[in-house]
């Protein structure tokens, strides 16, 4: 496993925001990780909040710099991180885990992990990524969140959080190496094989709920879904939501 600096915090507003501060002050290098026991303003995609009990879950942000990846290829960061997270979870929960496009990981029908990636572009290339990852590890009660679960709830085992971190970083390195050599087809095939809703799912489109199924996600980050009676259509992530 590569060497990296681990910045451990008892609490922070959000690990992504902490990394931004460290970038600004030039106190962080590519591959370094901020790890917090608690986030009091943790964020998900589209300004959603991330709720977590102190010391119960893995809350990290990984900072990575890249060379030679175009703006169009920046979506692959999300794909390889999703694959890294689901592989980590499968090391504790072998079956029934899925990627819920665009940025959640499910165990069964419940959310076990969320991802928030902020890409910085310079010219026509991806410059760096701020990769926020939350994995529910030992939390067993989720107030006002009915569709959440944790590794402990599913496996019935208390898990050492640092062990989860080490496995996750190893998996991230593995998949980012696949990205660096630009094996895009392998990444897309693996990602699409893990998608939630390929058999059937409910879709929220323009405030209406439809029954359908996920066909695949495109390299651009859009999704193709088959809506019963309406054929296959392509949507961006701000136009459609997959419901549990």
PDB file of C-alpha atoms in Angstrom, residues 45-46 100-103 204-206 217-218 220-224 234-242:
ATOM      1  CA  UNK A  45     -25.002  15.629  -3.106  1.00  0.00           C
ATOM      2  CA  UNK A  46     -27.425  18.497  -3.895  1.00  0.00           C
ATOM      3  CA  UNK A 100     -27.424   3.381  -6.331  1.00  0.00           C
ATOM      4  CA  UNK A 101     -26.630   5.933  -9.004  1.00  0.00           C
ATOM      5  CA  UNK A 102     -25.281   8.528  -8.747  1.00  0.00           C
ATOM      6  CA  UNK A 103     -23.537   8.456  -5.358  1.00  0.00           C
ATOM      7  CA  UNK A 204     -39.139   9.863  -9.735  1.00  0.00           C
ATOM      8  CA  UNK A 205     -39.328  12.069 -12.831  1.00  0.00           C
ATOM      9  CA  UNK A 206     -40.921  15.546 -12.844  1.00  0.00           C
ATOM     10  CA  UNK A 217     -24.852   4.417 -16.790  1.00  0.00           C
ATOM     11  CA  UNK A 218     -22.961   6.166 -19.597  1.00  0.00           C
ATOM     12  CA  UNK A 220     -20.745  10.937 -19.403  1.00  0.00           C
ATOM     13  CA  UNK A 221     -22.423  10.138 -16.069  1.00  0.00           C
ATOM     14  CA  UNK A 222     -25.984  10.086 -17.418  1.00  0.00           C
ATOM     15  CA  UNK A 223     -28.257   7.079 -16.931  1.00  0.00           C
ATOM     16  CA  UNK A 224     -30.383   5.053 -19.351  1.00  0.00           C
ATOM     17  CA  UNK A 234     -31.488   9.014 -20.980  1.00  0.00           C
ATOM     18  CA  UNK A 235     -31.407  11.348 -17.963  1.00  0.00           C
ATOM     19  CA  UNK A 236     -28.898  13.495 -16.105  1.00  0.00           C
ATOM     20  CA  UNK A 237     -28.736  13.125 -12.325  1.00  0.00           C
ATOM     21  CA  UNK A 238     -30.678  16.349 -11.672  1.00  0.00           C
ATOM     22  CA  UNK A 239     -33.650  15.140 -13.768  1.00  0.00           C
ATOM     23  CA  UNK A 240     -34.385  11.754 -12.218  1.00  0.00           C
ATOM     24  CA  UNK A 241     -34.204  10.018  -8.852  1.00  0.00           C
ATOM     25  CA  UNK A 242     -34.146   6.298  -8.143  1.00  0.00           C
TER      26      UNK A 242
END
